[in-house]
mmCIF file of C-alpha atoms in Angstrom:
data_model
loop_
_atom_site.group_PDB
_atom_site.id
_atom_site.type_symbol
_atom_site.label_atom_id
_atom_site.label_comp_id
_atom_site.label_asym_id
_atom_site.label_seq_id
_atom_site.Cartn_x
_atom_site.Cartn_y
_atom_site.Cartn_z
ATOM 1 C CA MET A 172 0.000 0.000 0.000
ATOM 2 C CA LYS A 173 1.258 3.449 -0.860
ATOM 3 C CA LYS A 174 2.202 5.778 1.985
ATOM 4 C CA PHE A 175 0.016 8.819 2.653
ATOM 5 C CA ILE A 176 2.104 11.051 4.933
ATOM 6 C CA VAL A 177 4.750 13.200 3.337
ATOM 7 C CA SER A 178 7.539 15.204 4.875
ATOM 8 C CA ALA A 179 8.323 18.812 4.089
ATOM 9 C CA CYS A 180 11.635 17.829 2.551
ATOM 10 C CA THR A 181 9.877 15.727 -0.090
ATOM 11 C CA ALA A 182 7.109 18.190 -0.889
ATOM 12 C CA LEU A 183 8.822 19.411 -4.036
ATOM 13 C CA MET A 184 9.119 15.908 -5.454
ATOM 14 C CA LEU A 185 5.461 15.153 -4.854
ATOM 15 C CA PHE A 186 4.288 18.199 -6.724
ATOM 16 C CA ALA A 187 6.801 18.012 -9.575
ATOM 17 C CA CYS A 188 5.675 18.476 -13.153
ATOM 18 C CA GLN A 189 7.824 18.611 -16.194
ATOM 19 C CA ASN A 190 8.428 22.156 -17.269
ATOM 20 C CA ASP A 191 10.323 23.849 -19.999
ATOM 21 C CA GLN A 192 10.558 27.592 -19.740
ATOM 22 C CA SER A 193 12.568 28.216 -22.911
ATOM 23 C CA GLU A 194 10.758 30.495 -25.319
ATOM 24 C CA ASN A 195 10.762 30.089 -29.055
ATOM 25 C CA ASN A 196 9.709 32.220 -31.963
ATOM 26 C CA ASN A 197 6.589 30.122 -32.517
ATOM 27 C CA SER A 198 5.401 30.073 -28.901
ATOM 28 C CA GLU A 199 2.029 31.536 -29.850
ATOM 29 C CA THR A 200 1.375 29.253 -32.824
ATOM 30 C CA ALA A 201 3.235 25.950 -32.360
ATOM 31 C CA ILE A 202 1.105 23.171 -30.875
ATOM 32 C CA ALA A 203 2.723 21.069 -28.177
ATOM 33 C CA SER A 204 3.385 17.451 -29.096
ATOM 34 C CA ARG A 205 3.854 16.269 -25.480
ATOM 35 C CA ARG A 206 1.947 17.186 -22.350
ATOM 36 C CA ALA A 207 3.835 19.437 -19.919
ATOM 37 C CA CYS A 208 2.840 21.469 -16.878
ATOM 38 C CA ALA A 209 4.811 23.820 -14.620
ATOM 39 C CA SER A 210 3.644 23.014 -11.111
ATOM 40 C CA GLN A 211 7.132 22.164 -9.846
ATOM 41 C CA GLU A 212 8.577 25.565 -10.676
ATOM 42 C CA VAL A 213 5.491 27.322 -9.321
ATOM 43 C CA LEU A 214 5.670 25.384 -6.069
ATOM 44 C CA GLN A 215 9.384 26.052 -5.664
ATOM 45 C CA ALA A 216 8.770 29.780 -5.977
ATOM 46 C CA GLN A 217 5.874 29.645 -3.534
ATOM 47 C CA LEU A 218 7.854 27.661 -0.963
ATOM 48 C CA LYS A 219 10.740 30.112 -1.228
ATOM 49 C CA ALA A 220 8.407 33.054 -0.707
ATOM 50 C CA ASP A 221 6.423 31.374 2.076
ATOM 51 C CA PRO A 222 8.253 28.670 4.076
ATOM 52 C CA SER A 223 5.056 27.959 6.033
ATOM 53 C CA LEU A 224 3.506 26.533 2.871
ATOM 54 C CA ALA A 225 5.286 23.191 3.378
ATOM 55 C CA ILE A 226 3.804 23.000 6.879
ATOM 56 C CA ARG A 227 0.298 23.644 5.578
ATOM 57 C CA MET A 228 0.752 20.997 2.900
ATOM 58 C CA ASN A 229 1.834 18.451 5.472
ATOM 59 C CA GLU A 230 -1.167 19.319 7.608
ATOM 60 C CA ILE A 231 -3.406 18.699 4.603
ATOM 61 C CA GLU A 232 -1.711 15.317 4.054
ATOM 62 C CA ALA A 233 -2.145 14.419 7.722
ATOM 63 C CA PHE A 234 -5.841 15.337 7.530
ATOM 64 C CA THR A 235 -6.251 13.293 4.360
ATOM 65 C CA ALA A 236 -4.442 10.295 5.851
ATOM 66 C CA LYS A 237 -6.656 10.436 8.946
ATOM 67 C CA HIS A 238 -9.775 10.123 6.840
ATOM 68 C CA LEU A 239 -8.275 7.380 4.713
ATOM 69 C CA SER A 240 -7.095 5.345 7.694
ATOM 70 C CA SER A 241 -10.501 5.637 9.369
ATOM 71 C CA ASN A 242 -12.315 4.230 6.326
ATOM 72 C CA PHE A 243 -13.642 7.595 5.266
ATOM 73 C CA THR A 244 -16.352 6.877 2.705
ATOM 74 C CA GLY A 245 -15.718 9.858 0.480
ATOM 75 C CA ARG A 246 -19.121 11.477 1.155
ATOM 76 C CA LEU A 247 -18.956 15.148 0.270
ATOM 77 C CA VAL A 248 -20.291 17.784 2.637
ATOM 78 C CA ASN A 249 -23.893 18.732 1.799
ATOM 79 C CA GLY A 250 -24.039 15.941 -0.756
ATOM 80 C CA LYS A 251 -23.005 16.604 -4.313
ATOM 81 C CA ILE A 252 -20.869 19.714 -4.732
ATOM 82 C CA GLU A 253 -21.445 22.215 -7.520
ATOM 83 C CA ILE A 254 -18.404 24.422 -8.079
ATOM 84 C CA PRO A 255 -18.858 27.862 -9.659
ATOM 85 C CA VAL A 256 -16.148 28.570 -12.235
ATOM 86 C CA VAL A 257 -14.816 32.005 -13.173
ATOM 87 C CA VAL A 258 -12.891 32.025 -16.451
ATOM 88 C CA ASN A 259 -10.399 34.872 -16.816
ATOM 89 C CA VAL A 260 -9.438 35.402 -20.470
ATOM 90 C CA LEU A 261 -6.226 37.317 -21.171
ATOM 91 C CA TYR A 262 -5.734 37.805 -24.888
ATOM 92 C CA ARG A 263 -3.387 39.519 -27.315
ATOM 93 C CA THR A 264 -4.741 37.938 -30.476
ATOM 94 C CA THR A 265 -8.233 37.163 -31.679
ATOM 95 C CA ALA A 266 -7.517 33.431 -31.367
ATOM 96 C CA GLN A 267 -6.586 33.846 -27.702
ATOM 97 C CA ASN A 268 -9.894 35.634 -27.034
ATOM 98 C CA ILE A 269 -11.700 32.312 -26.966
ATOM 99 C CA SER A 270 -15.446 32.280 -27.480
ATOM 100 C CA ASN A 271 -18.105 31.702 -24.855
ATOM 101 C CA ALA A 272 -18.971 28.523 -26.723
ATOM 102 C CA GLN A 273 -15.428 27.188 -26.344
ATOM 103 C CA ILE A 274 -15.478 28.115 -22.659
ATOM 104 C CA GLN A 275 -18.777 26.317 -22.144
ATOM 105 C CA SER A 276 -17.404 23.284 -23.963
ATOM 106 C CA GLN A 277 -14.688 23.070 -21.301
ATOM 107 C CA ILE A 278 -17.247 23.225 -18.493
ATOM 108 C CA ASP A 279 -19.151 20.437 -20.254
ATOM 109 C CA VAL A 280 -15.988 18.297 -20.451
ATOM 110 C CA LEU A 281 -15.293 18.793 -16.740
ATOM 111 C CA ASN A 282 -18.846 17.761 -15.895
ATOM 112 C CA LYS A 283 -18.564 14.637 -17.996
ATOM 113 C CA ASP A 284 -15.115 13.622 -16.775
ATOM 114 C CA PHE A 285 -15.835 14.204 -13.080
ATOM 115 C CA ASN A 286 -19.184 12.375 -13.275
ATOM 116 C CA ALA A 287 -18.150 9.351 -15.361
ATOM 117 C CA LEU A 288 -20.325 10.584 -18.223
ATOM 118 C CA ASN A 289 -17.490 10.807 -20.744
ATOM 119 C CA SER A 290 -18.143 8.668 -23.818
ATOM 120 C CA ASP A 291 -14.830 6.815 -23.385
ATOM 121 C CA TYR A 292 -15.455 5.861 -19.734
ATOM 122 C CA ASN A 293 -16.480 2.380 -20.836
ATOM 123 C CA ASN A 294 -13.080 1.948 -22.470
ATOM 124 C CA VAL A 295 -11.552 1.367 -19.041
ATOM 125 C CA PRO A 296 -9.976 -2.120 -19.176
ATOM 126 C CA ALA A 297 -11.541 -4.935 -17.156
ATOM 127 C CA LEU A 298 -8.462 -4.980 -14.912
ATOM 128 C CA PHE A 299 -9.364 -1.518 -13.595
ATOM 129 C CA SER A 300 -13.152 -1.676 -13.865
ATOM 130 C CA GLY A 301 -13.483 -2.375 -10.149
ATOM 131 C CA VAL A 302 -11.726 0.854 -9.167
ATOM 132 C CA LYS A 303 -12.914 3.323 -11.805
ATOM 133 C CA ALA A 304 -14.765 6.171 -10.154
ATOM 134 C CA ASN A 305 -17.493 8.730 -10.553
ATOM 135 C CA ILE A 306 -16.085 11.679 -8.562
ATOM 136 C CA GLY A 307 -19.540 13.223 -8.332
ATOM 137 C CA ILE A 308 -18.615 16.918 -8.505
ATOM 138 C CA THR A 309 -20.243 19.290 -10.975
ATOM 139 C CA PHE A 310 -19.136 22.627 -12.384
ATOM 140 C CA VAL A 311 -21.163 25.636 -13.489
ATOM 141 C CA LEU A 312 -19.897 28.648 -15.413
ATOM 142 C CA ASP A 313 -20.305 31.620 -13.095
ATOM 143 C CA GLN A 314 -18.592 34.441 -14.984
ATOM 144 C CA VAL A 315 -16.259 35.219 -17.887
ATOM 145 C CA ILE A 316 -13.874 38.139 -17.458
ATOM 146 C CA ARG A 317 -11.919 39.355 -20.486
ATOM 147 C CA LYS A 318 -8.904 41.617 -20.696
ATOM 148 C CA SER A 319 -6.797 42.655 -23.662
ATOM 149 C CA THR A 320 -3.032 42.575 -23.190
ATOM 150 C CA THR A 321 0.144 43.286 -25.106
ATOM 151 C CA LYS A 322 2.067 40.446 -23.451
ATOM 152 C CA THR A 323 3.166 37.724 -25.840
ATOM 153 C CA SER A 324 3.569 35.133 -23.050
ATOM 154 C CA TRP A 325 2.927 35.053 -19.322
ATOM 155 C CA GLY A 326 5.286 32.389 -17.987
ATOM 156 C CA THR A 327 4.566 30.597 -14.727
ATOM 157 C CA ASN A 328 5.161 33.232 -12.040
ATOM 158 C CA ASP A 329 1.411 33.844 -11.555
ATOM 159 C CA ALA A 330 1.587 37.272 -13.228
ATOM 160 C CA MET A 331 -1.724 36.535 -14.984
ATOM 161 C CA LYS A 332 -3.382 36.506 -11.546
ATOM 162 C CA LYS A 333 -2.123 39.941 -10.495
ATOM 163 C CA THR A 334 -3.706 43.200 -11.608
ATOM 164 C CA ALA A 335 -0.488 45.126 -10.982
ATOM 165 C CA GLN A 336 1.260 42.918 -13.539
ATOM 166 C CA GLY A 337 -1.433 43.266 -16.159
ATOM 167 C CA GLY A 338 -3.403 40.200 -15.145
ATOM 168 C CA ILE A 339 -6.799 39.579 -13.559
ATOM 169 C CA ALA A 340 -7.131 39.044 -9.808
ATOM 170 C CA PRO A 341 -9.126 35.952 -8.775
ATOM 171 C CA THR A 342 -12.807 36.354 -7.978
ATOM 172 C CA SER A 343 -13.926 34.905 -4.618
ATOM 173 C CA PRO A 344 -11.217 32.205 -4.683
ATOM 174 C CA THR A 345 -12.440 30.496 -1.491
ATOM 175 C CA THR A 346 -15.822 29.715 -3.058
ATOM 176 C CA LYS A 347 -15.165 29.833 -6.817
ATOM 177 C CA LEU A 348 -12.672 28.001 -8.998
ATOM 178 C CA ASN A 349 -10.767 30.567 -11.040
ATOM 179 C CA ILE A 350 -9.319 29.482 -14.369
ATOM 180 C CA TRP A 351 -7.052 31.759 -16.383
ATOM 181 C CA THR A 352 -6.570 31.226 -20.107
ATOM 182 C CA CYS A 353 -3.514 32.933 -21.567
ATOM 183 C CA ASN A 354 -0.471 32.136 -23.655
ATOM 184 C CA ILE A 355 1.872 30.607 -21.076
ATOM 185 C CA GLY A 356 4.847 29.954 -23.361
ATOM 186 C CA GLY A 357 7.656 27.430 -23.105
ATOM 187 C CA GLY A 358 5.528 24.519 -24.315
ATOM 188 C CA ILE A 359 3.466 24.525 -21.106
ATOM 189 C CA LEU A 360 -0.153 23.421 -21.490
ATOM 190 C CA GLY A 361 -1.208 24.463 -17.999
ATOM 191 C CA TYR A 362 -0.550 24.388 -14.279
ATOM 192 C CA ALA A 363 -2.515 24.409 -11.036
ATOM 193 C CA GLN A 364 -2.099 25.548 -7.466
ATOM 194 C CA PHE A 365 -2.469 22.738 -4.976
ATOM 195 C CA PRO A 366 -4.481 23.099 -1.757
ATOM 196 C CA GLY A 367 -2.589 25.076 0.875
ATOM 197 C CA GLY A 368 -1.391 27.928 -1.305
ATOM 198 C CA ALA A 369 -2.394 31.577 -1.019
ATOM 199 C CA SER A 370 -5.958 32.405 -2.018
ATOM 200 C CA SER A 371 -4.676 35.390 -4.005
ATOM 201 C CA THR A 372 -3.114 32.999 -6.545
ATOM 202 C CA ASP A 373 -5.451 30.027 -6.203
ATOM 203 C CA GLY A 374 -6.757 28.351 -9.315
ATOM 204 C CA VAL A 375 -5.738 26.851 -12.631
ATOM 205 C CA VAL A 376 -3.961 28.309 -15.680
ATOM 206 C CA ILE A 377 -4.431 26.826 -19.155
ATOM 207 C CA ASP A 378 -3.192 27.885 -22.561
ATOM 208 C CA PRO A 379 -6.239 28.748 -24.725
ATOM 209 C CA ARG A 380 -5.117 26.308 -27.441
ATOM 210 C CA TYR A 381 -5.746 23.418 -25.036
ATOM 211 C CA PHE A 382 -8.902 24.767 -23.403
ATOM 212 C CA GLY A 383 -12.174 23.016 -24.162
ATOM 213 C CA LEU A 384 -13.026 21.456 -27.498
ATOM 214 C CA SER A 385 -10.527 23.607 -29.340
ATOM 215 C CA GLY A 386 -10.680 21.989 -32.764
ATOM 216 C CA ALA A 387 -8.631 19.463 -34.702
ATOM 217 C CA ALA A 388 -5.864 21.994 -35.286
ATOM 218 C CA ASN A 389 -4.875 21.680 -31.622
ATOM 219 C CA ALA A 390 -4.723 17.882 -31.463
ATOM 220 C CA PRO A 391 -3.680 15.854 -29.546
ATOM 221 C CA PHE A 392 -4.772 18.175 -26.712
ATOM 222 C CA ASN A 393 -8.096 19.340 -28.113
ATOM 223 C CA LEU A 394 -10.580 17.390 -25.978
ATOM 224 C CA GLY A 395 -10.485 19.481 -22.808
ATOM 225 C CA ARG A 396 -8.511 16.983 -20.737
ATOM 226 C CA THR A 397 -5.777 19.495 -19.816
ATOM 227 C CA ALA A 398 -8.333 21.174 -17.545
ATOM 228 C CA THR A 399 -9.438 17.808 -16.157
ATOM 229 C CA HIS A 400 -5.794 17.025 -15.297
ATOM 230 C CA GLU A 401 -5.104 20.439 -13.767
ATOM 231 C CA VAL A 402 -8.365 20.575 -11.790
ATOM 232 C CA GLY A 403 -7.331 17.164 -10.459
ATOM 233 C CA HIS A 404 -4.185 18.827 -9.091
ATOM 234 C CA TRP A 405 -6.300 21.660 -7.660
ATOM 235 C CA MET A 406 -8.247 18.939 -5.844
ATOM 236 C CA ASN A 407 -5.002 17.535 -4.364
ATOM 237 C CA LEU A 408 -4.250 14.729 -6.808
ATOM 238 C CA ARG A 409 -0.625 14.036 -7.684
ATOM 239 C CA HIS A 410 0.747 12.745 -10.947
ATOM 240 C CA ILE A 411 0.145 9.036 -11.122
ATOM 241 C CA TRP A 412 3.891 8.225 -11.287
ATOM 242 C CA GLY A 413 4.577 10.216 -8.118
ATOM 243 C CA ASP A 414 7.023 12.494 -9.968
ATOM 244 C CA ALA A 415 9.798 9.973 -9.382
ATOM 245 C CA THR A 416 10.858 6.640 -10.833
ATOM 246 C CA CYS A 417 8.441 4.134 -9.268
ATOM 247 C CA GLY A 418 7.181 6.975 -7.060
ATOM 248 C CA SER A 419 3.961 7.228 -5.061
ATOM 249 C CA ASP A 420 0.933 9.346 -5.923
ATOM 250 C CA LEU A 421 -0.380 8.737 -2.357
ATOM 251 C CA VAL A 422 -3.274 6.661 -3.708
ATOM 252 C CA ALA A 423 -3.529 2.970 -2.864
ATOM 253 C CA ASP A 424 -5.445 1.666 -5.884
ATOM 254 C CA THR A 425 -3.348 3.180 -8.692
ATOM 255 C CA PRO A 426 -0.482 0.959 -9.906
ATOM 256 C CA THR A 427 3.109 2.086 -9.468
ATOM 257 C CA HIS A 428 4.410 3.641 -12.682
ATOM 258 C CA ASN A 429 8.000 3.836 -13.880
ATOM 259 C CA GLU A 430 7.455 7.418 -15.011
ATOM 260 C CA GLU A 431 5.037 9.544 -16.999
ATOM 261 C CA ASN A 432 3.571 8.169 -20.213
ATOM 262 C CA TYR A 433 3.067 10.116 -23.430
ATOM 263 C CA GLY A 434 1.015 9.730 -26.575
ATOM 264 C CA VAL A 435 -1.362 6.766 -26.771
ATOM 265 C CA PRO A 436 0.291 3.797 -25.020
ATOM 266 C CA SER A 437 -0.644 0.285 -26.071
ATOM 267 C CA TYR A 438 -2.520 -1.739 -23.445
ATOM 268 C CA PRO A 439 -1.315 -3.496 -21.392
ATOM 269 C CA HIS A 440 1.688 -1.323 -20.612
ATOM 270 C CA TYR A 441 3.779 -2.988 -17.910
ATOM 271 C CA SER A 442 5.848 -1.223 -15.281
ATOM 272 C CA THR A 443 9.244 -2.604 -14.310
ATOM 273 C CA CYS A 444 8.633 -1.443 -10.732
ATOM 274 C CA SER A 445 8.099 -4.005 -7.971
ATOM 275 C CA GLY A 446 5.530 -6.573 -9.048
ATOM 276 C CA ASN A 447 5.595 -5.467 -12.699
ATOM 277 C CA PRO A 448 2.071 -4.015 -12.522
ATOM 278 C CA VAL A 449 0.071 -2.967 -15.549
ATOM 279 C CA GLU A 450 0.191 0.828 -15.575
ATOM 280 C CA MET A 451 -3.061 2.819 -15.440
ATOM 281 C CA THR A 452 -2.039 4.942 -18.407
ATOM 282 C CA MET A 453 -5.648 5.980 -19.048
ATOM 283 C CA ASN A 454 -5.808 7.834 -15.722
ATOM 284 C CA TYR A 455 -6.354 11.583 -16.008
ATOM 285 C CA MET A 456 -3.238 12.207 -13.901
ATOM 286 C CA ASP A 457 -0.813 10.672 -16.402
ATOM 287 C CA TYR A 458 0.694 12.674 -19.293
ATOM 288 C CA VAL A 459 -0.924 10.837 -22.198
ATOM 289 C CA ASP A 460 -2.821 12.523 -25.034
ATOM 290 C CA ASP A 461 -6.372 13.739 -24.391
ATOM 291 C CA ALA A 462 -7.893 10.814 -26.275
ATOM 292 C CA ALA A 463 -5.934 8.309 -24.158
ATOM 293 C CA MET A 464 -7.052 9.477 -20.665
ATOM 294 C CA TYR A 465 -10.544 8.744 -19.412
ATOM 295 C CA MET A 466 -10.723 7.678 -15.741
ATOM 296 C CA PHE A 467 -10.166 8.525 -12.098
ATOM 297 C CA SER A 468 -9.855 5.793 -9.450
ATOM 298 C CA GLN A 469 -11.837 5.205 -6.260
ATOM 299 C CA GLY A 470 -8.743 6.044 -4.228
ATOM 300 C CA GLN A 471 -8.434 9.363 -6.029
ATOM 301 C CA LYS A 472 -12.114 10.026 -5.333
ATOM 302 C CA THR A 473 -11.590 9.444 -1.616
ATOM 303 C CA ARG A 474 -8.547 11.708 -1.623
ATOM 304 C CA ILE A 475 -10.549 14.464 -3.350
ATOM 305 C CA ALA A 476 -13.453 14.032 -0.954
ATOM 306 C CA ALA A 477 -11.200 14.626 2.056
ATOM 307 C CA ILE A 478 -10.385 18.209 1.034
ATOM 308 C CA PHE A 479 -14.067 19.114 0.762
ATOM 309 C CA THR A 480 -15.210 17.633 4.063
ATOM 310 C CA SER A 481 -15.480 19.741 7.224
ATOM 311 C CA GLY A 482 -11.968 20.821 8.191
ATOM 312 C CA GLY A 483 -10.611 20.062 4.736
ATOM 313 C CA ALA A 484 -8.525 22.451 2.683
ATOM 314 C CA ARG A 485 -11.421 23.297 0.344
ATOM 315 C CA ALA A 486 -14.349 22.843 2.735
ATOM 316 C CA SER A 487 -15.570 26.364 1.887
ATOM 317 C CA PHE A 488 -16.659 25.037 -1.520
ATOM 318 C CA ALA A 489 -19.011 22.553 0.155
ATOM 319 C CA GLN A 490 -20.934 24.987 2.330
#
């Protein structure tokens, strides 16, 4: 069984995401061929600025472990949670000023993926059918805020969330999920802030080319699964490979992976880690293409539920 308590000294490893901050001349037009997020760099900067963040993260892990070890059922406070979503659109070009229809398509994808209503849910192999999960959380579009900018790329220092730096400050971040769409640059599809961070920067950032049903031109990341992956992080899920060779994602029912997977892996894809398990490459928290990810596990559901229960890091969303 995977361990659930983490120490401050390993916090960086647990939140690591691949990131590549090098800019190129085609950063606004070239479509990424491999999934990449920047949570590791973001977390490093946040920990440097606020050393108490590691303590808060460990407290969240201790709280989560307590519920897991006491057979917490995963019931969400007040039943099914509906999360209001504020989408903050920062655009320099017409293409970056994504339409309301594209924004709504992303909300629709989140609702399908987090409620096991996605059309590919039944593609989950028989080996994992006993642990595939309906998370049971819904999302509703609350507001769209648009702002024109002259910035060609925003990077990963949370500038898009700060008015003083030309961005848009989050709206009611303790009760609404804020998502920023902007050209991030460096081949980054998106990144999220994990529970425990400052409310002034809380939320998810996604490049508009990978937001919602963005059209065939943006394949293989045109099915809205970047947001599903990043919202999973926002709900305290780690990458399925634990950001280390044969690492732990702190979930008991996900197999140990060698590392991240890309593209569309053939099934079964075996790990060389202890026991040679079949990897759950179709899990939303791997790095595969949008079309190749289509499930959460029961253990991930329980982990998510813990942050919304009374005393949890995101309990304010369940009131």
